[in-house]
PDB file of C-alpha atoms in Angstrom:
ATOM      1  CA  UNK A  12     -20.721 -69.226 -49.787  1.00 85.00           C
ATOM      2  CA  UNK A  13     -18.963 -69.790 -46.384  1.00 92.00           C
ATOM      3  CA  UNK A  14     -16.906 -72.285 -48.427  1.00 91.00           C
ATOM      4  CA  UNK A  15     -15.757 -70.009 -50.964  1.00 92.00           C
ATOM      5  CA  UNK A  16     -15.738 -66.933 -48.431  1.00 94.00           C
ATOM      6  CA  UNK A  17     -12.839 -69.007 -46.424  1.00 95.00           C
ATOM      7  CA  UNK A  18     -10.763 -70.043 -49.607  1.00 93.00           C
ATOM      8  CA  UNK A  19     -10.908 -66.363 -50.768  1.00 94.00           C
ATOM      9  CA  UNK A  20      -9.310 -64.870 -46.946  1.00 96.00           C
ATOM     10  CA  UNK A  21      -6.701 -67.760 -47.153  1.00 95.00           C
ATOM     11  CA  UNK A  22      -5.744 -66.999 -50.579  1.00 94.00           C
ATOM     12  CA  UNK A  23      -5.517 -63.570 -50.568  1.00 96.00           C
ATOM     13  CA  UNK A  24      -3.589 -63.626 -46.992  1.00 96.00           C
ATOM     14  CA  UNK A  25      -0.785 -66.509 -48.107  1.00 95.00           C
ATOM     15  CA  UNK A  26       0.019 -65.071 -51.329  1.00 95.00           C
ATOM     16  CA  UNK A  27       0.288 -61.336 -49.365  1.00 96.00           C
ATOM     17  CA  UNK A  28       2.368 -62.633 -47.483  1.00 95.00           C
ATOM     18  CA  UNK A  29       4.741 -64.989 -49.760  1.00 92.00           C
ATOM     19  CA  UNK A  30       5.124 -61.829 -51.786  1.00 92.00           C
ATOM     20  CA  UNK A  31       5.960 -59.654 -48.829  1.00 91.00           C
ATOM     21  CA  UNK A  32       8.518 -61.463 -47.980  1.00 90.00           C
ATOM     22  CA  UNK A  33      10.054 -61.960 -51.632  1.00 88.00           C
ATOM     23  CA  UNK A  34       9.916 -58.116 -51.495  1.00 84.00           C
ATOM     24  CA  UNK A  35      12.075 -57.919 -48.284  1.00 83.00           C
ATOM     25  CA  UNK A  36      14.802 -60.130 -50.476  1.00 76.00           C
ATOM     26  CA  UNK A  37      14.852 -58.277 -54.003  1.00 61.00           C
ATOM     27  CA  UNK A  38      18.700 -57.989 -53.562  1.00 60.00           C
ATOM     28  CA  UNK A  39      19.184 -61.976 -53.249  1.00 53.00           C
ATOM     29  CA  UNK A  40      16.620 -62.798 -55.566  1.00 66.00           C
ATOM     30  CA  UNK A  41      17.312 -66.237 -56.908  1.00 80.00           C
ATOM     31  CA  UNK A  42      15.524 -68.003 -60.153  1.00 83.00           C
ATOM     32  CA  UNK A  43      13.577 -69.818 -57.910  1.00 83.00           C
ATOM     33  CA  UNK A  44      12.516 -66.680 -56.076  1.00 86.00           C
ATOM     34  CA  UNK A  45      11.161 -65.267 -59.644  1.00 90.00           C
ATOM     35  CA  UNK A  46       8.896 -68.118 -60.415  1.00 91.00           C
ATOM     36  CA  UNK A  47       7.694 -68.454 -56.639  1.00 90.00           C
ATOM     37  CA  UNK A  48       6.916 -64.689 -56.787  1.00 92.00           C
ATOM     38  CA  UNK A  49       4.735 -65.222 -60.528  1.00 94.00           C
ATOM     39  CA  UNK A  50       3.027 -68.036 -59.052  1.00 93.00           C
ATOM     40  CA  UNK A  51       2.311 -66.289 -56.259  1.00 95.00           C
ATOM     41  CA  UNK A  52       0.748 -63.304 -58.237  1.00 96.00           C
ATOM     42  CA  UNK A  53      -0.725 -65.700 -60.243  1.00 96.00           C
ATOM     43  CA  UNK A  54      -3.072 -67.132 -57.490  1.00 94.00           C
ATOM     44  CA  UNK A  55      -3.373 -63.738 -56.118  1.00 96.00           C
ATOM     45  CA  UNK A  56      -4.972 -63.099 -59.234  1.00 97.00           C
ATOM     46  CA  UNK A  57      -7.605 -66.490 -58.748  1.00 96.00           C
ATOM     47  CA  UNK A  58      -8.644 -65.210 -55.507  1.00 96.00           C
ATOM     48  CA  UNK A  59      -9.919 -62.056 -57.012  1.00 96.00           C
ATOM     49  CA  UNK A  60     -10.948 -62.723 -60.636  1.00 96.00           C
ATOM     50  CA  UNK A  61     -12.089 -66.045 -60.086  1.00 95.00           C
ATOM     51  CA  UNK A  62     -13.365 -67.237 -56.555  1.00 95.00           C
ATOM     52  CA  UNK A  63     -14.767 -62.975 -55.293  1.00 96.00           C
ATOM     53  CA  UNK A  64     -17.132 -62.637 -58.684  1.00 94.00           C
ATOM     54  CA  UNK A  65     -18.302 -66.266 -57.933  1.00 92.00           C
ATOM     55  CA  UNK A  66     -18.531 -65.532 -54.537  1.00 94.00           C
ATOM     56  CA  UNK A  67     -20.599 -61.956 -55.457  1.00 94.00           C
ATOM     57  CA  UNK A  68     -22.522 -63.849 -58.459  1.00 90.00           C
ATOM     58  CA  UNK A  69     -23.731 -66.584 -55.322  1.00 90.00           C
ATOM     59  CA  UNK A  70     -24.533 -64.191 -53.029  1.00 93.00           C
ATOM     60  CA  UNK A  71     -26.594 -62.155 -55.532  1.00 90.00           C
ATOM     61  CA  UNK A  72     -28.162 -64.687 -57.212  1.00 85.00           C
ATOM     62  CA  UNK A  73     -27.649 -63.492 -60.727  1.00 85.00           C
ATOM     63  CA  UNK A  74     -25.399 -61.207 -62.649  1.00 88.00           C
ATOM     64  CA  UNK A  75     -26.363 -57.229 -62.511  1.00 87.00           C
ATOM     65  CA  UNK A  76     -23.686 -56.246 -65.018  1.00 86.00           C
ATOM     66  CA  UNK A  77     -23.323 -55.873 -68.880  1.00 89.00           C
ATOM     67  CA  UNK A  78     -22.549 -57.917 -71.782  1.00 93.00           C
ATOM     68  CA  UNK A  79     -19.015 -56.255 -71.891  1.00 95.00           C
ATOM     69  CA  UNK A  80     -18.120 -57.261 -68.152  1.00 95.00           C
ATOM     70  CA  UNK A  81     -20.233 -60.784 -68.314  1.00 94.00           C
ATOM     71  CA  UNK A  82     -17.498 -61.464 -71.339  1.00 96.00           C
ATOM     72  CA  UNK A  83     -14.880 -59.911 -69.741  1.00 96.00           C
ATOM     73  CA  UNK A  84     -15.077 -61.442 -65.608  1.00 96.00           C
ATOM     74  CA  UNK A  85     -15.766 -64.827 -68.084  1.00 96.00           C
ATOM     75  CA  UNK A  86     -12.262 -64.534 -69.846  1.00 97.00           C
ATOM     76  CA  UNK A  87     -10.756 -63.436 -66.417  1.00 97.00           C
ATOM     77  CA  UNK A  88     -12.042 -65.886 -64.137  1.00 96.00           C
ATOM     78  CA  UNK A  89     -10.841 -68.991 -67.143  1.00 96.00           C
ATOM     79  CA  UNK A  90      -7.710 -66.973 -67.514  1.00 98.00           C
ATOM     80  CA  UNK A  91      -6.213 -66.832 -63.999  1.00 97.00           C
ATOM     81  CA  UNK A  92      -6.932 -70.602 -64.114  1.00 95.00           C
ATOM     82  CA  UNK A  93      -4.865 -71.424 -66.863  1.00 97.00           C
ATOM     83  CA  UNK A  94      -1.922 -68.821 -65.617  1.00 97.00           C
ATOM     84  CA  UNK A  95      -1.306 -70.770 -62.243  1.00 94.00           C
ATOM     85  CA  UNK A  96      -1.170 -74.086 -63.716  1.00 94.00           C
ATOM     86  CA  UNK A  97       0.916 -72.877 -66.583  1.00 96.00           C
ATOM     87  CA  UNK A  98       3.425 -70.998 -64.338  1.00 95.00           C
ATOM     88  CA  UNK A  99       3.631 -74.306 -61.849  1.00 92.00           C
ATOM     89  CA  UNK A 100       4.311 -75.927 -64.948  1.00 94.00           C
ATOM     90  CA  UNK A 101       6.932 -73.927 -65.831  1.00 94.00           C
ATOM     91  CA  UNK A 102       8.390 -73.786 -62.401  1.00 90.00           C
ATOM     92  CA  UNK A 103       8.836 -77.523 -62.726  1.00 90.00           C
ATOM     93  CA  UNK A 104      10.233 -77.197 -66.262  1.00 92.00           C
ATOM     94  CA  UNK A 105      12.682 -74.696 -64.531  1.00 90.00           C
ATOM     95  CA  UNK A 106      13.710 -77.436 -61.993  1.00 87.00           C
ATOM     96  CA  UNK A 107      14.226 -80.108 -64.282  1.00 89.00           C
ATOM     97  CA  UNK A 108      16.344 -78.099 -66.390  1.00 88.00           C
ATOM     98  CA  UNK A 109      18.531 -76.715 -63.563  1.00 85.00           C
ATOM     99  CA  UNK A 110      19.008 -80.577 -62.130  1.00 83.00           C
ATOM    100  CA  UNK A 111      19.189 -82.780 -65.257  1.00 86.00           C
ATOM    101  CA  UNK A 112      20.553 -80.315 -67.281  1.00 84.00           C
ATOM    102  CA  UNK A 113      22.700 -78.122 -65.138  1.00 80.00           C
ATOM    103  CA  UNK A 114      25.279 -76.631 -68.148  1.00 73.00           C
ATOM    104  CA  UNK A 115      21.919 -75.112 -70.369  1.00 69.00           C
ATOM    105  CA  UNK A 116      20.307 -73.750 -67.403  1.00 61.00           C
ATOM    106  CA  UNK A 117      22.755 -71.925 -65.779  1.00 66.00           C
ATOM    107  CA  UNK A 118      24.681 -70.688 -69.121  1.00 66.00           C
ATOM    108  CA  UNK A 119      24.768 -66.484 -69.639  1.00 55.00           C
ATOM    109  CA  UNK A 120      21.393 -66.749 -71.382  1.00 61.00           C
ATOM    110  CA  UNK A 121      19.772 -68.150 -68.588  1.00 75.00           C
ATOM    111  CA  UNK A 122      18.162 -65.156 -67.307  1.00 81.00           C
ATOM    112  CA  UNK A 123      16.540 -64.334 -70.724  1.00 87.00           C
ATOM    113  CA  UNK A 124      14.947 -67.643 -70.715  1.00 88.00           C
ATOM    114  CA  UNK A 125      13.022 -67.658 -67.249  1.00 90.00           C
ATOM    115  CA  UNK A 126      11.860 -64.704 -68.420  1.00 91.00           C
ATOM    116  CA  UNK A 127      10.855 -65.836 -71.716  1.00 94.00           C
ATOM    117  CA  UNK A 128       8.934 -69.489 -69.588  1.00 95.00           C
ATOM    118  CA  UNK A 129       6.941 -66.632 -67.877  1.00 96.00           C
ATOM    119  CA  UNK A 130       5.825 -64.683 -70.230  1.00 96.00           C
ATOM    120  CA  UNK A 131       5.151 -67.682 -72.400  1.00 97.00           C
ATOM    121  CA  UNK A 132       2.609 -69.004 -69.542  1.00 97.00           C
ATOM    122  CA  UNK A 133       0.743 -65.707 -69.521  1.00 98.00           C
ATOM    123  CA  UNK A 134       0.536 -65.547 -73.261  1.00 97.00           C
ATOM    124  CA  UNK A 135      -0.344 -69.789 -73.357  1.00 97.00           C
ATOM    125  CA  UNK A 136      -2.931 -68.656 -70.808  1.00 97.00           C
ATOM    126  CA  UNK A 137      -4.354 -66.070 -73.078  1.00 97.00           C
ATOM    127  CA  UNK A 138      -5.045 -67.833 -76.245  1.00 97.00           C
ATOM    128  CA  UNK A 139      -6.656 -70.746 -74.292  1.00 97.00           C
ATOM    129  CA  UNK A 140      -9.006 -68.234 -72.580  1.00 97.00           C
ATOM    130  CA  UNK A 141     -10.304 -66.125 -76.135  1.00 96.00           C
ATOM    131  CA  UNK A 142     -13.152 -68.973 -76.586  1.00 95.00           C
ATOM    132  CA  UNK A 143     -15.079 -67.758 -73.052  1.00 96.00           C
ATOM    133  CA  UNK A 144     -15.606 -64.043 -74.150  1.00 95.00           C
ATOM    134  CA  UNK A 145     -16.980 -65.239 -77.562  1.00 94.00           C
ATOM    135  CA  UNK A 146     -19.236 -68.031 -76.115  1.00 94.00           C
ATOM    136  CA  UNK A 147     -20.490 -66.388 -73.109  1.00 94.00           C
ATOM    137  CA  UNK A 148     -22.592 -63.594 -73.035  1.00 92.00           C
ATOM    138  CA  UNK A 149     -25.729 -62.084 -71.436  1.00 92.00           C
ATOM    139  CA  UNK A 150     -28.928 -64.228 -72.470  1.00 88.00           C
ATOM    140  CA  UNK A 151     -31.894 -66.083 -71.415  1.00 82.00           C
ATOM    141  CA  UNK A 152     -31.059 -69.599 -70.021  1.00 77.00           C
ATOM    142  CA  UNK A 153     -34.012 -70.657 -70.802  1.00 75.00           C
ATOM    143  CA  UNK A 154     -36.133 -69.109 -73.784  1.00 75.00           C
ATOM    144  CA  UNK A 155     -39.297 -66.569 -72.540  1.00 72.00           C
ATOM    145  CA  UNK A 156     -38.176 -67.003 -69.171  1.00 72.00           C
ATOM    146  CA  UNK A 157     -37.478 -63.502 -68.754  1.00 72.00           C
ATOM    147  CA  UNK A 158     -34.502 -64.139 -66.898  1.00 80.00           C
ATOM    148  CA  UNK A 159     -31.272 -62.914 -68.385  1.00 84.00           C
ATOM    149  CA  UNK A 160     -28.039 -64.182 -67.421  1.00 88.00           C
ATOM    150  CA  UNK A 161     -24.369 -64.307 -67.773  1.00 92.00           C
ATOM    151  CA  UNK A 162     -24.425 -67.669 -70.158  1.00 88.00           C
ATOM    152  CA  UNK A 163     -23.546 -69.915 -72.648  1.00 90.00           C
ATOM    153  CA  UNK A 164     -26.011 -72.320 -74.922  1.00 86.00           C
ATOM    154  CA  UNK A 165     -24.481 -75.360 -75.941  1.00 87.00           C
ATOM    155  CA  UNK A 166     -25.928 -75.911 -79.141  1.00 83.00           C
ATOM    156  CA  UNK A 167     -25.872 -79.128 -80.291  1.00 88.00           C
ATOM    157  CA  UNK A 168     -25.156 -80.662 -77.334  1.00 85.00           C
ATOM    158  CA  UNK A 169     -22.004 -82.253 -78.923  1.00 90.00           C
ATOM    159  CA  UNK A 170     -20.402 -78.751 -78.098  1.00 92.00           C
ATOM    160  CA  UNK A 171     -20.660 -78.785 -74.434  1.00 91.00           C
ATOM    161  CA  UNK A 172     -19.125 -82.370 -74.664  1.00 92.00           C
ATOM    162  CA  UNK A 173     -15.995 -80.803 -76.729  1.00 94.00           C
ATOM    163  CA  UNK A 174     -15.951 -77.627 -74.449  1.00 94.00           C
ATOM    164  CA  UNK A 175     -15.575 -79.694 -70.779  1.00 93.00           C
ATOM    165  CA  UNK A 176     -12.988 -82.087 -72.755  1.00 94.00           C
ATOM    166  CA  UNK A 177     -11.086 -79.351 -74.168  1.00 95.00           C
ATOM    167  CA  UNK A 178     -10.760 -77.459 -70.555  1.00 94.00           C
ATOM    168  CA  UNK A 179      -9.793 -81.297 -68.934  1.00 94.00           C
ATOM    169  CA  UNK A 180      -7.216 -81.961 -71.085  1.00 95.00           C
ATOM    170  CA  UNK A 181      -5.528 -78.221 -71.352  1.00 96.00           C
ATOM    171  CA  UNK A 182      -6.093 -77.354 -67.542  1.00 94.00           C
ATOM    172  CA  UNK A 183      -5.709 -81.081 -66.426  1.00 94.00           C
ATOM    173  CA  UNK A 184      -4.168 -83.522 -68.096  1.00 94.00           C
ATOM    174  CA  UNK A 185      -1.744 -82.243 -70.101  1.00 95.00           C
ATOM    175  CA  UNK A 186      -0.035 -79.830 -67.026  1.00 94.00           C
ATOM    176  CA  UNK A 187       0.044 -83.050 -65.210  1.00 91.00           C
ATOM    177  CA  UNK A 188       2.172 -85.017 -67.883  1.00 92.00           C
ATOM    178  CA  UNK A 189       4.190 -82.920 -68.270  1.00 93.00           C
ATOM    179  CA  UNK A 190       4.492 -82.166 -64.349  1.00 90.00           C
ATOM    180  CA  UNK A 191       5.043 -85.655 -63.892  1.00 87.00           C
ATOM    181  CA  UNK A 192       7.319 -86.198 -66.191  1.00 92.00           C
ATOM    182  CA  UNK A 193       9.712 -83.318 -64.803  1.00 90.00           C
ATOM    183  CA  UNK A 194       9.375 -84.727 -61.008  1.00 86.00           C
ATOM    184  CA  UNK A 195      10.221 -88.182 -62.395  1.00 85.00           C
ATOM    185  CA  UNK A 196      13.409 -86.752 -64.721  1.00 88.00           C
ATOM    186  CA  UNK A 197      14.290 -85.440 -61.197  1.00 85.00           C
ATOM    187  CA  UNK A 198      14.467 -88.242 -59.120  1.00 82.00           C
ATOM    188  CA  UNK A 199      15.402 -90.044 -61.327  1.00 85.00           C
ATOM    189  CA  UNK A 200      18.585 -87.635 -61.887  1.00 84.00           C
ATOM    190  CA  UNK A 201      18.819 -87.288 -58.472  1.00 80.00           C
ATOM    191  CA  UNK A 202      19.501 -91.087 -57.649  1.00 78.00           C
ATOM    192  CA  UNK A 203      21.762 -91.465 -60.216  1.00 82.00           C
ATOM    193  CA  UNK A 204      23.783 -89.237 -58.941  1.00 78.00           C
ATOM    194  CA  UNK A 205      23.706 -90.441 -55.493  1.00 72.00           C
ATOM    195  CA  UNK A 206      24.538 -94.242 -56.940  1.00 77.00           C
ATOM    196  CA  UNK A 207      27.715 -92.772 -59.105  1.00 79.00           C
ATOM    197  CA  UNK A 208      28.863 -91.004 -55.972  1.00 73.00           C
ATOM    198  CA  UNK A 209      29.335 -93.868 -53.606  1.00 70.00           C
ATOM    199  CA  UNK A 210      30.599 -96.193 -56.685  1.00 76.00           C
ATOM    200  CA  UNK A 211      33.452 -93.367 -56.862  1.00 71.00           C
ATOM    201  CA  UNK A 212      33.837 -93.050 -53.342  1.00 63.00           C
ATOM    202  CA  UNK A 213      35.729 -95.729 -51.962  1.00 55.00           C
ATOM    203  CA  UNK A 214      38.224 -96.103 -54.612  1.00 53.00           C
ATOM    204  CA  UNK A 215      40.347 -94.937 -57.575  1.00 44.00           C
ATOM    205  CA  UNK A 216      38.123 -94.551 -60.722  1.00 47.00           C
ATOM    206  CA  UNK A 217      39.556 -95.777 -64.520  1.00 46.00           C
ATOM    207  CA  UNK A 218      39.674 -92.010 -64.977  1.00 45.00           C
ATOM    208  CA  UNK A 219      42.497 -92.098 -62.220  1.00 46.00           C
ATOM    209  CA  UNK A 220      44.184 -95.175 -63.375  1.00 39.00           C
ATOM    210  CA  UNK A 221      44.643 -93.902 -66.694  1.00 42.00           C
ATOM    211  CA  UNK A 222      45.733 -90.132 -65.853  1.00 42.00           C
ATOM    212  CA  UNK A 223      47.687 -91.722 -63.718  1.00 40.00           C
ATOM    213  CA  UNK A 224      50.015 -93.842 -66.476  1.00 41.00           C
ATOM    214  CA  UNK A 225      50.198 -90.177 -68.950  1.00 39.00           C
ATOM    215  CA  UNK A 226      53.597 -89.809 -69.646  1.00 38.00           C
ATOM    216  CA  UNK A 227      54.458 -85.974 -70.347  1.00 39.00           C
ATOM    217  CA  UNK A 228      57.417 -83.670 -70.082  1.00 39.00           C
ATOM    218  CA  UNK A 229      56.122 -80.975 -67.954  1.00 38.00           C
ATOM    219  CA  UNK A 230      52.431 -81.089 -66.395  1.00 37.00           C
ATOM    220  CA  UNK A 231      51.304 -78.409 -63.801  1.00 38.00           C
ATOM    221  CA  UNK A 232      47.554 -78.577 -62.961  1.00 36.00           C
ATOM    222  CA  UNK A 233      46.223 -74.584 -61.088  1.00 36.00           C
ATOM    223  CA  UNK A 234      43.286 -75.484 -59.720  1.00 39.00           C
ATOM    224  CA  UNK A 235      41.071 -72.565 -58.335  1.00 37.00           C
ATOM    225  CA  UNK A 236      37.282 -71.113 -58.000  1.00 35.00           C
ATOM    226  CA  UNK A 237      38.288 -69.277 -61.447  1.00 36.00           C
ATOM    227  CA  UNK A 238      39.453 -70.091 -64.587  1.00 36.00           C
ATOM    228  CA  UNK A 239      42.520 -71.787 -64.758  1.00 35.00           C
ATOM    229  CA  UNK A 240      44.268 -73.197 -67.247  1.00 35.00           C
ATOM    230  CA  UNK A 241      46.083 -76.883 -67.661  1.00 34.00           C
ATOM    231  CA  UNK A 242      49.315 -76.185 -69.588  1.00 35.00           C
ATOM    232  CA  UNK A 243      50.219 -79.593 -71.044  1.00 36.00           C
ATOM    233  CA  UNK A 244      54.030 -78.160 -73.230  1.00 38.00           C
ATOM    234  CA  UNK A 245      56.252 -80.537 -75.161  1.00 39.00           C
ATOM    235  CA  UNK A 246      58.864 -79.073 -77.442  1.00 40.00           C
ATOM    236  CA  UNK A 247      57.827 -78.158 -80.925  1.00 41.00           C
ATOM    237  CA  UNK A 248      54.334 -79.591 -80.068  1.00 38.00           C
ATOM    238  CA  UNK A 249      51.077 -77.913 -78.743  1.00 37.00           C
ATOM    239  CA  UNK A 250      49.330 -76.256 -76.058  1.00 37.00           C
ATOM    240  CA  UNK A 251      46.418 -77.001 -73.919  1.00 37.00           C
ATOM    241  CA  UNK A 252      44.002 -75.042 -72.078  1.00 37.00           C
ATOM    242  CA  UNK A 253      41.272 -76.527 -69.855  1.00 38.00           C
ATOM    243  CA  UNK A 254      39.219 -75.091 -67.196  1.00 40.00           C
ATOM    244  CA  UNK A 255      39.226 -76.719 -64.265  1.00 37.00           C
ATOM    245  CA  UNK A 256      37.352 -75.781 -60.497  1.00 40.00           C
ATOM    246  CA  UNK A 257      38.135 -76.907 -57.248  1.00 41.00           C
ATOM    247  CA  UNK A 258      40.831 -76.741 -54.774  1.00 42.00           C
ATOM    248  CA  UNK A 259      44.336 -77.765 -55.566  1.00 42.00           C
ATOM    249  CA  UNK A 260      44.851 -81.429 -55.837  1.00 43.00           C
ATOM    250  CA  UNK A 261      47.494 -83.772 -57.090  1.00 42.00           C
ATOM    251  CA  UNK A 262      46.888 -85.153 -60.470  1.00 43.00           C
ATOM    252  CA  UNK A 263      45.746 -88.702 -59.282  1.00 40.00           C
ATOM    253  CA  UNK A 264      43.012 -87.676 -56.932  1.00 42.00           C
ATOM    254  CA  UNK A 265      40.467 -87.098 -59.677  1.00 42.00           C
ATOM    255  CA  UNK A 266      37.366 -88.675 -57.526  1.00 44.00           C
ATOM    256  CA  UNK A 267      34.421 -86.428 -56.768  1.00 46.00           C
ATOM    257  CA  UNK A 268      34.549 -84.713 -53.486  1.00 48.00           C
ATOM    258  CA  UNK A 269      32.180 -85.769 -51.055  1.00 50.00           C
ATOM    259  CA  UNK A 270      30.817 -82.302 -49.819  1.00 52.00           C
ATOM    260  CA  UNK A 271      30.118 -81.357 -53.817  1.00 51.00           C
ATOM    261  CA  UNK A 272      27.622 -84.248 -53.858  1.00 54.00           C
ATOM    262  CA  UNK A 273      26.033 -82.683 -50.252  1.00 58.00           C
ATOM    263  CA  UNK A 274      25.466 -79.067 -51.623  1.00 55.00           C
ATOM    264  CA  UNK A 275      24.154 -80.843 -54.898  1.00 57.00           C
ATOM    265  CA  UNK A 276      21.597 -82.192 -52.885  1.00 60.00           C
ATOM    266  CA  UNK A 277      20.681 -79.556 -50.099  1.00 67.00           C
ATOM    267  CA  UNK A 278      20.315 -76.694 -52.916  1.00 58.00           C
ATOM    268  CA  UNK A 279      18.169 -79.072 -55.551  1.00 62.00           C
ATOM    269  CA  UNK A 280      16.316 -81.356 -52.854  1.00 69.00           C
ATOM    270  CA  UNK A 281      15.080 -78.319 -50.783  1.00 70.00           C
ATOM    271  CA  UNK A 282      13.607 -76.928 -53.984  1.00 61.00           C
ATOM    272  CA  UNK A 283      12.295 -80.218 -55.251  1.00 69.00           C
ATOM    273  CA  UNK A 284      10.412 -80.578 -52.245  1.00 76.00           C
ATOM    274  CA  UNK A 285       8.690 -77.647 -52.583  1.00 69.00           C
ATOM    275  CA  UNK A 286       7.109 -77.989 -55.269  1.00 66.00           C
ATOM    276  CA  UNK A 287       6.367 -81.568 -55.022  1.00 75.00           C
ATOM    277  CA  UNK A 288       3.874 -80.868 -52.258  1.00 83.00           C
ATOM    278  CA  UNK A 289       2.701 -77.956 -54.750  1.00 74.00           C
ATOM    279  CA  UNK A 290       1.986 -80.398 -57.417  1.00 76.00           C
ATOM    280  CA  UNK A 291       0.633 -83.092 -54.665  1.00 86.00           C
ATOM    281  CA  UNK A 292      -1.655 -80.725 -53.492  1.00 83.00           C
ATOM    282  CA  UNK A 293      -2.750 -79.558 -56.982  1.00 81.00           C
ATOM    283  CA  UNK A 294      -3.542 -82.889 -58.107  1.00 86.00           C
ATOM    284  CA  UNK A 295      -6.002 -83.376 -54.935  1.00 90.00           C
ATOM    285  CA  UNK A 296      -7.933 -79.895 -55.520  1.00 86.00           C
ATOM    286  CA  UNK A 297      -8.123 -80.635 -58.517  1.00 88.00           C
ATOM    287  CA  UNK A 298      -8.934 -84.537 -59.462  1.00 89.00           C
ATOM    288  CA  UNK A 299     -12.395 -84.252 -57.360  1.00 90.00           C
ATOM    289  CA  UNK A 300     -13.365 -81.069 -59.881  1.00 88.00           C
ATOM    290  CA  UNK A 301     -12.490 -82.691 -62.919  1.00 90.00           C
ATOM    291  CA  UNK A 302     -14.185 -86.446 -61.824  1.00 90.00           C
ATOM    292  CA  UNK A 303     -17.088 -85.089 -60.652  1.00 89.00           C
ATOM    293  CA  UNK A 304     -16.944 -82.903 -64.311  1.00 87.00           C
ATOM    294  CA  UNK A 305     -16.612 -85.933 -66.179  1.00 88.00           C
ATOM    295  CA  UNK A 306     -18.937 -88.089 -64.174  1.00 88.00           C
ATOM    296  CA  UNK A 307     -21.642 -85.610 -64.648  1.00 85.00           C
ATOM    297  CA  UNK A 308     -20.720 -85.383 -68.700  1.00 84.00           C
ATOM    298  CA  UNK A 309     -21.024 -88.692 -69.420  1.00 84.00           C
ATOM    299  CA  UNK A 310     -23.568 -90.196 -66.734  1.00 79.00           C
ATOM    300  CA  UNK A 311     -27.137 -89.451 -67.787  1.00 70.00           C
ATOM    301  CA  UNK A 312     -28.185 -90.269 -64.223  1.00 72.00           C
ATOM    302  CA  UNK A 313     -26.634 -87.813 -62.596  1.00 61.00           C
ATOM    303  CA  UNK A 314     -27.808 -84.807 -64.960  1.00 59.00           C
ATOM    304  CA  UNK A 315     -28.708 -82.844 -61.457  1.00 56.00           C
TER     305      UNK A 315
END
């Protein structure tokens, strides 16, 4: 109870605050910001349909309510579960989209889809939640015990083998997949980069060499933070339009800049960061859960 009593006053007090202070920066809110501030009402939500019924249920010692809110604090307390895994999965599905593929995630539909990854993890969260209100309900653990409870019977046993599996691998291992595999896209994106960079660095690139042997009439290159155009005229031929972003340079000097490579890495690595301790600390909450789960399941021994 003390246990539980602590995790509920830090929960409820971080996430208060987190979103206080998203609050105080609507006007500058970034994509990040957005799924920071559903993750954040997402545990909000654990802390009080999850951890205070528990906590109320413990210090109790059995459930005073109806069938109707025994199915419904059942579907809740499942359903907030799923909703902050799902929405740190989809926070890393954001980053990996924004750093390995920068040109989809920033395009003029953008906005429509971080909307769309949100809702989708509230709506993911929902169907994998309608099996609690159906399975649970108020009943006698035990048969002429007298005793009624908020419960489920798993009978044959074979179903409380397929229900603990089921939760594992929707709650557990499959959020971690994919989590991993968007932290190791990442990096992974992130050092190649940093390796093309200082390969480009010292020297002249091919791309120089050979832009630098184009023979053409007239060639005058308007470089600027918005559109320009390359005009590339011949007579009786064509026109070309390209845009282009930078500052003004001289046709040869085609090498990446150094400071582009810098803010690369201070806006993507800050972000990174962040939510690779999120994910670091959600695999330690939750690995000794889910071993001790699985441990119990399969070891007859340790039935108590």
């Amino acid at each position: 109870i003390l246990v539980q009593s602590v995790i509920l006053a830090l929960a409820v007090t971080g996430n208060t605050c987190v979103l206080a202070v998203l609050a105080r920066k609507r006007k500058v809110t970034s994509r990040m910001h957005v799924f920071i501030f559903h993750l954040s009402i997402a545990d909000l939500l654990v802390a009080i349909f999850n951890i205070l019924p528990q906590l109320i249920w413990d210090i109790t010692g059995t459930f005073y309510g109806g069938d109707a809110l025994c199915r419904y604090i059942k579907f809740m307390q499942i359903y907030v579960m799923y909703l902050s895994t799902y929405m740190l999965v989809m926070t890393a599905i954001d980053r990996y989209r924004a750093v390995c593929h920068p040109l989809s995630a920033f395009n003029s539909s953008s906005k429509t889809t971080i909307y769309a990854m949100i809702w989708a993890a509230y709506v993911i969260s929902g169907i994998l939640s309608l099996p609690q209100p159906i399975i649970f309900k108020i009943q006698e653990p035990e048969k002429g015990s007298g005793l009624w409870e908020c419960w489920v019977n798993f009978d044959p046993p074979w179903t409380m083998t397929l229900y603990v599996m089921s939760f594992t691998l929707a709650i557990y291992i499959v959020p971690l997949a994919l989590l991993m595999f968007a932290y190791m896209s990442i990096c992974w994106t992130i050092y190649q980069k940093h390796k093309t960079a200082k390969m480009n660095r010292p020297g002249v690139t091919k791309c120089d060499a050979s832009s630098s042997n184009l023979s053409l009439p007239s060639r005058h290159v308007y470089n600027s933070y918005m559109t320009t155009r390359l005009v590339l005229r011949s007579p009786g031929v064509m026109e070309r339009r390209s845009h282009l972003m930078g500052r003004h340079r001289s046709p040869a000097s085609t090498t990446p800049r150094a400071h582009s490579l810098r803010g690369f890495s201070r806006a993507k690595m800050k972000t990174v960061q962040l939510t690779f301790v999120v994910i670091v600390a959600y695999v330690l909450c939750w690995s000794p859960f889910f071993v001790s789960q699985l441990w119990w399941l399969y070891d007859v021994t340790q039935e108590n």
